[in-house]
mmCIF file of C-alpha atoms in Angstrom:
data_model
loop_
_atom_site.group_PDB
_atom_site.id
_atom_site.type_symbol
_atom_site.label_atom_id
_atom_site.label_comp_id
_atom_site.label_asym_id
_atom_site.label_seq_id
_atom_site.Cartn_x
_atom_site.Cartn_y
_atom_site.Cartn_z
ATOM 1 C CA MET H 206 82.670 131.248 9.990
ATOM 2 C CA ILE H 207 79.116 129.834 10.261
ATOM 3 C CA ASN H 208 77.885 129.518 13.828
ATOM 4 C CA LYS H 209 76.866 125.853 14.003
ATOM 5 C CA LYS H 210 74.729 126.543 17.072
ATOM 6 C CA TYR H 211 72.128 127.951 14.722
ATOM 7 C CA ILE H 212 72.331 125.555 11.796
ATOM 8 C CA LEU H 213 69.598 123.209 13.048
ATOM 9 C CA HIS H 214 67.214 126.108 13.626
ATOM 10 C CA GLU H 215 67.305 126.708 9.880
ATOM 11 C CA TYR H 216 65.981 123.220 9.197
ATOM 12 C CA TYR H 217 63.785 122.320 12.164
ATOM 13 C CA ASP H 218 60.961 123.981 14.077
ATOM 14 C CA TYR H 219 61.345 123.654 17.834
ATOM 15 C CA TYR H 220 58.510 123.325 20.343
ATOM 16 C CA GLU H 221 58.114 123.177 24.105
ATOM 17 C CA LEU H 222 55.317 122.440 26.554
ATOM 18 C CA LYS H 223 52.874 125.280 27.079
ATOM 19 C CA PRO H 224 53.575 127.071 30.400
ATOM 20 C CA ASN H 225 50.330 125.970 32.086
ATOM 21 C CA LEU H 226 51.280 122.307 31.506
ATOM 22 C CA LYS H 227 54.697 122.464 33.142
ATOM 23 C CA ILE H 228 53.484 123.069 36.676
ATOM 24 C CA GLY H 229 50.477 121.313 38.174
ATOM 25 C CA ILE H 230 47.681 122.957 40.151
ATOM 26 C CA LYS H 231 48.536 122.592 43.831
ATOM 27 C CA ASN H 232 46.060 120.922 46.200
ATOM 28 C CA SER H 233 43.585 120.247 43.400
ATOM 29 C CA PRO H 234 41.213 117.300 44.114
ATOM 30 C CA LYS H 235 42.125 114.214 42.074
ATOM 31 C CA ASP H 236 38.621 112.888 41.665
ATOM 32 C CA LYS H 237 37.125 110.727 38.948
ATOM 33 C CA THR H 238 35.523 113.680 37.153
ATOM 34 C CA VAL H 239 39.011 114.865 36.183
ATOM 35 C CA THR H 240 39.652 111.495 34.514
ATOM 36 C CA HIS H 241 36.395 111.909 32.586
ATOM 37 C CA ASN H 242 37.382 115.483 31.591
ATOM 38 C CA THR H 243 40.751 114.230 30.402
ATOM 39 C CA ILE H 244 39.234 111.615 28.093
ATOM 40 C CA GLU H 245 36.685 114.111 26.763
ATOM 41 C CA VAL H 246 39.298 116.772 25.968
ATOM 42 C CA PHE H 247 41.584 114.199 24.328
ATOM 43 C CA ASN H 248 38.734 112.937 22.131
ATOM 44 C CA GLN H 249 37.915 116.488 21.027
ATOM 45 C CA PHE H 250 41.475 116.978 19.782
ATOM 46 C CA HIS H 251 41.594 113.592 18.044
ATOM 47 C CA GLU H 252 38.289 113.581 16.179
ATOM 48 C CA HIS H 253 36.705 111.136 18.677
ATOM 49 C CA LYS H 254 38.651 108.325 17.000
ATOM 50 C CA TYR H 255 38.690 105.338 19.397
ATOM 51 C CA ALA H 256 36.497 107.354 21.822
ATOM 52 C CA SER H 257 34.383 104.363 22.819
ATOM 53 C CA ILE H 258 37.560 102.364 23.555
ATOM 54 C CA PHE H 259 39.018 105.110 25.731
ATOM 55 C CA TYR H 260 35.908 105.312 27.903
ATOM 56 C CA GLN H 261 36.314 101.579 28.553
ATOM 57 C CA LEU H 262 39.717 102.359 30.101
ATOM 58 C CA LYS H 263 38.317 104.496 32.913
ATOM 59 C CA ASN H 264 38.890 101.893 35.639
ATOM 60 C CA PRO H 265 42.657 101.490 35.063
ATOM 61 C CA PHE H 266 42.923 105.272 34.601
ATOM 62 C CA TYR H 267 41.260 105.815 37.993
ATOM 63 C CA LYS H 268 44.171 103.867 39.525
ATOM 64 C CA LEU H 269 46.607 106.508 38.211
ATOM 65 C CA ARG H 270 44.981 109.392 40.097
ATOM 66 C CA GLN H 271 47.154 109.308 43.221
ATOM 67 C CA TYR H 272 50.260 109.708 41.031
ATOM 68 C CA GLU H 273 48.798 112.422 38.824
ATOM 69 C CA LYS H 274 49.474 116.088 38.120
ATOM 70 C CA VAL H 275 46.352 118.213 37.624
ATOM 71 C CA VAL H 276 46.787 120.930 34.982
ATOM 72 C CA PHE H 277 44.515 123.527 33.430
ATOM 73 C CA PHE H 278 44.020 122.924 29.707
ATOM 74 C CA GLU H 279 41.278 124.110 27.341
ATOM 75 C CA ASN H 280 39.503 125.784 30.286
ATOM 76 C CA ARG H 281 39.220 122.473 32.137
ATOM 77 C CA LYS H 282 41.170 120.601 34.764
ATOM 78 C CA ILE H 283 42.726 117.462 33.325
ATOM 79 C CA PHE H 284 45.277 114.862 34.409
ATOM 80 C CA PHE H 285 48.559 115.494 32.590
ATOM 81 C CA HIS H 286 49.841 111.895 32.707
ATOM 82 C CA THR H 287 46.516 110.270 31.813
ATOM 83 C CA TYR H 288 46.292 112.525 28.771
ATOM 84 C CA TYR H 289 49.791 111.459 27.733
ATOM 85 C CA VAL H 290 48.960 107.765 28.273
ATOM 86 C CA LEU H 291 45.917 108.257 26.019
ATOM 87 C CA PHE H 292 48.270 109.734 23.423
ATOM 88 C CA LEU H 293 50.544 106.679 23.628
ATOM 89 C CA ILE H 294 47.633 104.242 23.307
ATOM 90 C CA TYR H 295 46.159 106.293 20.450
ATOM 91 C CA ARG H 296 49.412 106.023 18.490
ATOM 92 C CA TYR H 297 49.538 102.259 18.980
ATOM 93 C CA LEU H 298 45.910 101.771 17.964
ATOM 94 C CA GLU H 299 46.593 103.760 14.796
ATOM 95 C CA SER H 300 49.652 101.625 14.091
ATOM 96 C CA ILE H 301 47.590 98.419 14.407
ATOM 97 C CA ASP H 302 45.049 99.806 11.927
ATOM 98 C CA PHE H 303 47.932 100.592 9.577
ATOM 99 C CA TYR H 304 49.408 97.105 10.102
ATOM 100 C CA ASN H 305 46.143 95.569 8.879
ATOM 101 C CA SER H 306 45.884 97.826 5.818
ATOM 102 C CA ASP H 307 46.976 97.481 2.187
ATOM 103 C CA GLU H 308 49.186 100.524 2.727
ATOM 104 C CA TYR H 309 51.404 98.485 5.053
ATOM 105 C CA GLU H 310 51.827 95.718 2.467
ATOM 106 C CA ASN H 311 52.727 98.304 -0.186
ATOM 107 C CA SER H 312 55.406 99.898 2.011
ATOM 108 C CA PHE H 313 59.026 98.888 2.543
ATOM 109 C CA ALA H 314 57.740 96.304 5.053
ATOM 110 C CA GLY H 315 56.036 94.426 2.215
ATOM 111 C CA LEU H 316 59.444 93.497 0.755
ATOM 112 C CA LYS H 317 59.941 91.154 3.745
ATOM 113 C CA SER H 318 63.675 91.981 3.999
ATOM 114 C CA ASP H 319 64.289 90.128 0.716
ATOM 115 C CA LYS H 320 67.677 91.147 -0.753
ATOM 116 C CA VAL H 321 66.594 90.096 -4.232
ATOM 117 C CA LYS H 322 63.713 92.573 -4.034
ATOM 118 C CA PHE H 323 66.068 95.212 -2.601
ATOM 119 C CA ARG H 324 68.339 94.814 -5.649
ATOM 120 C CA LYS H 325 65.395 95.116 -8.053
ATOM 121 C CA LYS H 326 64.276 98.304 -6.298
ATOM 122 C CA TYR H 327 67.825 99.678 -6.321
ATOM 123 C CA ARG H 328 68.191 99.080 -10.077
ATOM 124 C CA LYS H 329 64.781 100.645 -10.712
ATOM 125 C CA PHE H 330 65.558 103.868 -8.830
ATOM 126 C CA ARG H 331 69.136 103.979 -10.118
ATOM 127 C CA LYS H 332 67.745 103.930 -13.653
ATOM 128 C CA GLU H 333 65.258 106.702 -12.819
ATOM 129 C CA ILE H 334 68.060 109.033 -11.681
ATOM 130 C CA PHE H 335 69.286 109.305 -15.271
ATOM 131 C CA ASP H 336 65.858 109.349 -16.887
ATOM 132 C CA MET H 337 65.473 112.731 -18.616
ATOM 133 C CA CYS H 338 61.687 112.530 -18.155
ATOM 134 C CA ASN H 339 61.993 112.163 -14.379
ATOM 135 C CA THR H 340 60.833 115.450 -12.815
ATOM 136 C CA PHE H 341 62.364 114.657 -9.412
ATOM 137 C CA PRO H 342 65.627 112.682 -9.873
ATOM 138 C CA GLY H 343 66.685 113.655 -6.344
ATOM 139 C CA SER H 344 63.831 111.590 -4.952
ATOM 140 C CA SER H 345 64.959 108.548 -6.944
ATOM 141 C CA LYS H 346 68.511 109.084 -5.699
ATOM 142 C CA ILE H 347 67.397 108.943 -2.042
ATOM 143 C CA TYR H 348 65.478 105.713 -2.685
ATOM 144 C CA ALA H 349 68.481 104.240 -4.530
ATOM 145 C CA VAL H 350 70.942 105.169 -1.773
ATOM 146 C CA LEU H 351 68.759 103.663 0.956
ATOM 147 C CA PHE H 352 68.250 100.419 -0.966
ATOM 148 C CA ARG H 353 71.981 100.202 -1.667
ATOM 149 C CA MET H 354 72.642 100.658 2.069
ATOM 150 C CA MET H 355 70.109 97.925 2.832
ATOM 151 C CA ILE H 356 71.906 95.543 0.493
ATOM 152 C CA HIS H 357 75.405 96.221 1.809
ATOM 153 C CA ASN H 358 74.878 97.050 5.489
ATOM 154 C CA ARG H 359 71.335 96.385 6.577
ATOM 155 C CA PRO H 360 71.918 96.366 10.401
ATOM 156 C CA PHE H 361 73.458 99.856 10.337
ATOM 157 C CA THR H 362 70.778 101.183 7.977
ATOM 158 C CA GLU H 363 67.845 99.768 9.933
ATOM 159 C CA ILE H 364 69.119 101.335 13.156
ATOM 160 C CA PHE H 365 69.618 104.654 11.343
ATOM 161 C CA LEU H 366 66.020 104.607 10.085
ATOM 162 C CA ASN H 367 64.731 103.453 13.476
ATOM 163 C CA ILE H 368 66.229 106.563 15.082
ATOM 164 C CA TYR H 369 64.151 108.716 12.737
ATOM 165 C CA THR H 370 60.979 107.452 14.418
ATOM 166 C CA LEU H 371 62.035 109.751 17.288
ATOM 167 C CA ILE H 372 62.169 112.861 15.069
ATOM 168 C CA PRO H 373 58.733 114.153 13.970
ATOM 169 C CA ILE H 374 58.739 114.844 10.248
ATOM 170 C CA GLU H 375 56.349 117.743 10.888
ATOM 171 C CA GLN H 376 59.230 119.673 12.495
ATOM 172 C CA ILE H 377 61.302 119.753 9.311
ATOM 173 C CA LYS H 378 61.290 123.262 7.861
ATOM 174 C CA PHE H 379 60.584 124.016 4.210
ATOM 175 C CA LYS H 380 60.429 127.348 2.439
ATOM 176 C CA GLU H 381 57.081 128.585 1.188
ATOM 177 C CA ASP H 382 57.996 127.679 -2.404
ATOM 178 C CA GLU H 383 59.128 124.166 -1.378
ATOM 179 C CA THR H 384 55.795 122.547 -0.541
ATOM 180 C CA TRP H 385 56.420 120.102 -3.379
ATOM 181 C CA MET H 386 59.664 119.026 -1.665
ATOM 182 C CA LYS H 387 57.873 118.501 1.627
ATOM 183 C CA SER H 388 55.411 116.102 0.018
ATOM 184 C CA ILE H 389 58.266 114.142 -1.603
ATOM 185 C CA ILE H 390 60.276 113.874 1.619
ATOM 186 C CA LYS H 391 57.167 112.816 3.508
ATOM 187 C CA LYS H 392 56.411 110.169 0.888
ATOM 188 C CA ILE H 393 59.928 108.712 1.184
ATOM 189 C CA TYR H 394 59.749 108.851 4.988
ATOM 190 C CA LEU H 395 56.401 107.047 5.039
ATOM 191 C CA TYR H 396 57.587 104.399 2.587
ATOM 192 C CA PHE H 397 60.549 103.442 4.788
ATOM 193 C CA SER H 398 58.707 104.017 8.067
ATOM 194 C CA SER H 399 57.671 100.360 8.510
ATOM 195 C CA THR H 400 59.536 97.086 8.864
ATOM 196 C CA PRO H 401 58.156 93.527 8.706
ATOM 197 C CA ILE H 402 56.202 92.816 11.898
ATOM 198 C CA HIS H 403 55.372 89.138 12.233
ATOM 199 C CA SER H 404 52.366 89.353 14.554
ATOM 200 C CA GLU H 405 50.131 91.841 16.367
ATOM 201 C CA GLU H 406 51.464 90.491 19.672
ATOM 202 C CA ILE H 407 54.794 92.199 18.919
ATOM 203 C CA ILE H 408 52.902 95.521 18.830
ATOM 204 C CA TYR H 409 51.068 94.683 22.083
ATOM 205 C CA LYS H 410 54.400 93.857 23.751
ATOM 206 C CA SER H 411 55.880 97.162 22.579
ATOM 207 C CA LEU H 412 52.943 99.064 24.076
ATOM 208 C CA ALA H 413 53.430 97.138 27.336
ATOM 209 C CA ILE H 414 57.110 98.161 27.441
ATOM 210 C CA VAL H 415 56.201 101.799 26.770
ATOM 211 C CA LEU H 416 53.401 101.989 29.369
ATOM 212 C CA ASN H 417 55.438 100.183 32.020
ATOM 213 C CA ALA H 418 58.409 102.514 31.455
ATOM 214 C CA TYR H 419 56.178 105.581 31.614
ATOM 215 C CA PHE H 420 54.449 104.463 34.816
ATOM 216 C CA ARG H 421 57.746 103.548 36.483
ATOM 217 C CA GLN H 422 59.983 106.380 35.279
ATOM 218 C CA LYS H 423 57.660 109.329 34.769
ATOM 219 C CA MET H 424 54.981 108.632 37.389
ATOM 220 C CA GLN H 425 57.107 106.798 39.985
ATOM 221 C CA ILE H 426 54.594 103.951 40.357
ATOM 222 C CA LYS H 427 55.867 100.833 42.116
ATOM 223 C CA SER H 428 56.609 97.815 39.948
ATOM 224 C CA SER H 429 53.793 95.402 40.846
ATOM 225 C CA TYR H 430 51.115 98.113 40.769
ATOM 226 C CA ALA H 431 52.445 99.470 37.453
ATOM 227 C CA LEU H 432 52.322 96.020 35.858
ATOM 228 C CA ASN H 433 48.807 95.470 37.184
ATOM 229 C CA ILE H 434 47.608 98.632 35.423
ATOM 230 C CA VAL H 435 49.507 97.750 32.225
ATOM 231 C CA ASN H 436 47.862 94.327 32.101
ATOM 232 C CA GLU H 437 44.414 95.744 32.805
ATOM 233 C CA ILE H 438 44.799 98.149 29.876
ATOM 234 C CA LEU H 439 46.156 95.444 27.569
ATOM 235 C CA TYR H 440 43.341 93.053 28.440
ATOM 236 C CA ILE H 441 40.634 95.659 27.771
ATOM 237 C CA LEU H 442 42.249 96.613 24.464
ATOM 238 C CA PHE H 443 43.364 93.237 23.127
ATOM 239 C CA GLY H 444 42.465 90.451 25.565
ATOM 240 C CA TYR H 445 46.232 90.168 26.158
ATOM 241 C CA TYR H 446 48.429 89.830 29.257
ATOM 242 C CA ILE H 447 52.160 90.410 29.502
ATOM 243 C CA LYS H 448 54.012 87.517 31.160
ATOM 244 C CA GLU H 449 57.213 89.319 32.170
ATOM 245 C CA ASN H 450 57.537 91.284 35.376
ATOM 246 C CA SER H 451 57.888 95.066 35.488
ATOM 247 C CA ALA H 452 61.648 95.046 36.170
ATOM 248 C CA ASP H 453 62.350 92.784 33.184
ATOM 249 C CA LEU H 454 60.316 95.047 30.894
ATOM 250 C CA LEU H 455 62.650 97.928 31.801
ATOM 251 C CA ARG H 456 65.864 96.063 30.953
ATOM 252 C CA LYS H 457 67.766 96.833 27.748
ATOM 253 C CA ILE H 458 64.941 98.510 25.855
ATOM 254 C CA TYR H 459 65.723 99.082 22.187
ATOM 255 C CA ILE H 460 63.921 99.889 18.931
ATOM 256 C CA SER H 461 63.555 96.663 16.995
ATOM 257 C CA GLY H 462 61.607 98.084 14.050
ATOM 258 C CA ARG H 463 59.110 100.649 12.802
ATOM 259 C CA LEU H 464 55.401 100.701 12.078
ATOM 260 C CA GLY H 465 53.964 103.732 10.330
ATOM 261 C CA GLY H 466 56.680 105.887 11.878
ATOM 262 C CA LEU H 467 56.090 104.497 15.366
ATOM 263 C CA PRO H 468 59.063 102.812 17.076
ATOM 264 C CA ILE H 469 58.436 99.189 17.977
ATOM 265 C CA PHE H 470 60.282 98.455 21.205
ATOM 266 C CA LYS H 471 61.654 95.173 22.461
ATOM 267 C CA ASN H 472 63.728 94.338 25.508
ATOM 268 C CA LYS H 473 66.434 91.875 26.418
ATOM 269 C CA THR H 474 67.203 90.589 29.885
ATOM 270 C CA SER H 475 70.590 89.185 28.875
ATOM 271 C CA ASN H 476 73.246 89.361 26.143
ATOM 272 C CA LYS H 477 74.097 92.300 23.938
ATOM 273 C CA ILE H 478 71.413 93.969 21.871
ATOM 274 C CA TYR H 479 73.711 94.641 18.913
ATOM 275 C CA PRO H 480 76.932 92.953 17.731
ATOM 276 C CA ASP H 481 80.214 94.725 18.511
ATOM 277 C CA SER H 482 80.775 95.531 14.826
ATOM 278 C CA VAL H 483 77.576 97.606 14.677
ATOM 279 C CA ILE H 484 78.391 99.376 17.956
ATOM 280 C CA GLU H 485 81.829 100.312 16.566
ATOM 281 C CA GLN H 486 80.316 101.677 13.368
ATOM 282 C CA TYR H 487 77.891 103.832 15.340
ATOM 283 C CA ASP H 488 80.606 105.025 17.719
ATOM 284 C CA ASP H 489 82.466 106.367 14.675
ATOM 285 C CA PHE H 490 79.227 107.789 13.263
ATOM 286 C CA PHE H 491 78.370 109.610 16.528
ATOM 287 C CA LYS H 492 81.913 110.996 16.850
ATOM 288 C CA GLU H 493 81.580 112.588 13.432
ATOM 289 C CA LEU H 494 78.148 113.989 14.296
ATOM 290 C CA LYS H 495 79.481 115.414 17.550
ATOM 291 C CA LYS H 496 82.192 117.299 15.649
ATOM 292 C CA GLU H 497 79.693 118.750 13.204
ATOM 293 C CA LEU H 498 76.722 119.312 15.533
ATOM 294 C CA PRO H 499 78.006 119.733 19.120
ATOM 295 C CA GLU H 500 74.707 121.254 20.281
ATOM 296 C CA ILE H 501 72.830 117.920 19.983
ATOM 297 C CA SER H 502 72.949 116.560 23.520
ATOM 298 C CA PHE H 503 72.001 112.929 22.847
ATOM 299 C CA ILE H 504 75.171 112.215 20.837
ATOM 300 C CA SER H 505 77.429 113.097 23.777
ATOM 301 C CA MET H 506 77.211 109.447 24.881
ATOM 302 C CA ASP H 507 78.737 106.435 23.180
ATOM 303 C CA ALA H 508 76.732 104.138 20.925
ATOM 304 C CA GLU H 509 76.311 101.297 23.420
ATOM 305 C CA ARG H 510 74.792 103.601 26.075
ATOM 306 C CA PHE H 511 72.614 105.260 23.446
ATOM 307 C CA PHE H 512 71.109 101.994 22.231
ATOM 308 C CA ASN H 513 70.710 100.489 25.701
ATOM 309 C CA GLU H 514 69.408 103.466 27.669
ATOM 310 C CA HIS H 515 68.259 106.326 25.569
ATOM 311 C CA PRO H 516 65.542 105.522 22.983
ATOM 312 C CA ILE H 517 62.623 105.203 25.416
ATOM 313 C CA ASN H 518 63.558 108.512 27.078
ATOM 314 C CA MET H 519 63.705 110.247 23.707
ATOM 315 C CA PHE H 520 60.331 108.727 22.830
ATOM 316 C CA PHE H 521 58.799 110.329 25.922
ATOM 317 C CA GLN H 522 59.876 113.742 24.601
ATOM 318 C CA LEU H 523 57.295 113.406 21.805
ATOM 319 C CA PHE H 524 54.164 115.165 23.059
ATOM 320 C CA PRO H 525 50.766 115.645 21.426
ATOM 321 C CA SER H 526 50.884 118.787 19.278
ATOM 322 C CA GLU H 527 48.104 120.459 21.295
ATOM 323 C CA PHE H 528 50.416 120.445 24.347
ATOM 324 C CA LEU H 529 53.117 122.419 22.534
ATOM 325 C CA HIS H 530 53.893 125.881 21.286
ATOM 326 C CA PRO H 531 56.800 127.039 19.093
ATOM 327 C CA VAL H 532 60.067 128.174 20.616
ATOM 328 C CA LYS H 533 60.919 131.616 19.246
#
């Protein structure tokens, strides 16, 4: 009998935080030079993209110091949480650039959830499966299956694809002679990794939800102070303020869509996030997964708890690659 405990290790690479990042340096001064070091080190690892913007964020970052953990990284003392906040902001800035690009319009998002266009795409890829000249019919089959699912059960399918924003494609394992397959899978992933986003403000709001949750849950910052810092960051970046209070931003957080592989979060202060029919379908789906893959901890809960409580916590498990090393 195959030991299922090891099946996932055949298909995914696993990583964990480097040891020096798990425990902070005790009694280390939390002065402003550490904030400056943190921004400098982050910029070095990210090709100085958005560097001038990040230096403009020094004032709100200074307000995080009393809640910080000082760690030793790249032979310098840095603030662990500030570095992670930079990583979050960096991802959102990249997503906004993508949103304003031709690549976004040419992705799945460009179809604008139009079922007529879904059917045309389905017929196109269905035809390619049986085309003798098609070098990769398996690729066409994946496209066809996903478009068929979109036509017949879009709510279930969208949620399924939204969950994949929490699983880095870089962790999928391929054999040395399967580099061609990796490029195909990545192409399919990127094509479906965006949904129609109707305004940039939706992206700003998602960032606000993420930052507020991180400040409150991971840094234990009080609500009014956390929201003050969130709004200061948003105003510097976009000239934008969030109108809701910190407590409301934490209520019923869910993934409403995708943008270049980044989850776009929304929140609800009342009513159900998903209809009962979708919850029931996912309860059945998770039960089957639990039977097959009992080692995956997040499917031990029911669908309603998963969708209402879990996505933001899973999102915070995605660290910058320079913070990680492989688990042997």
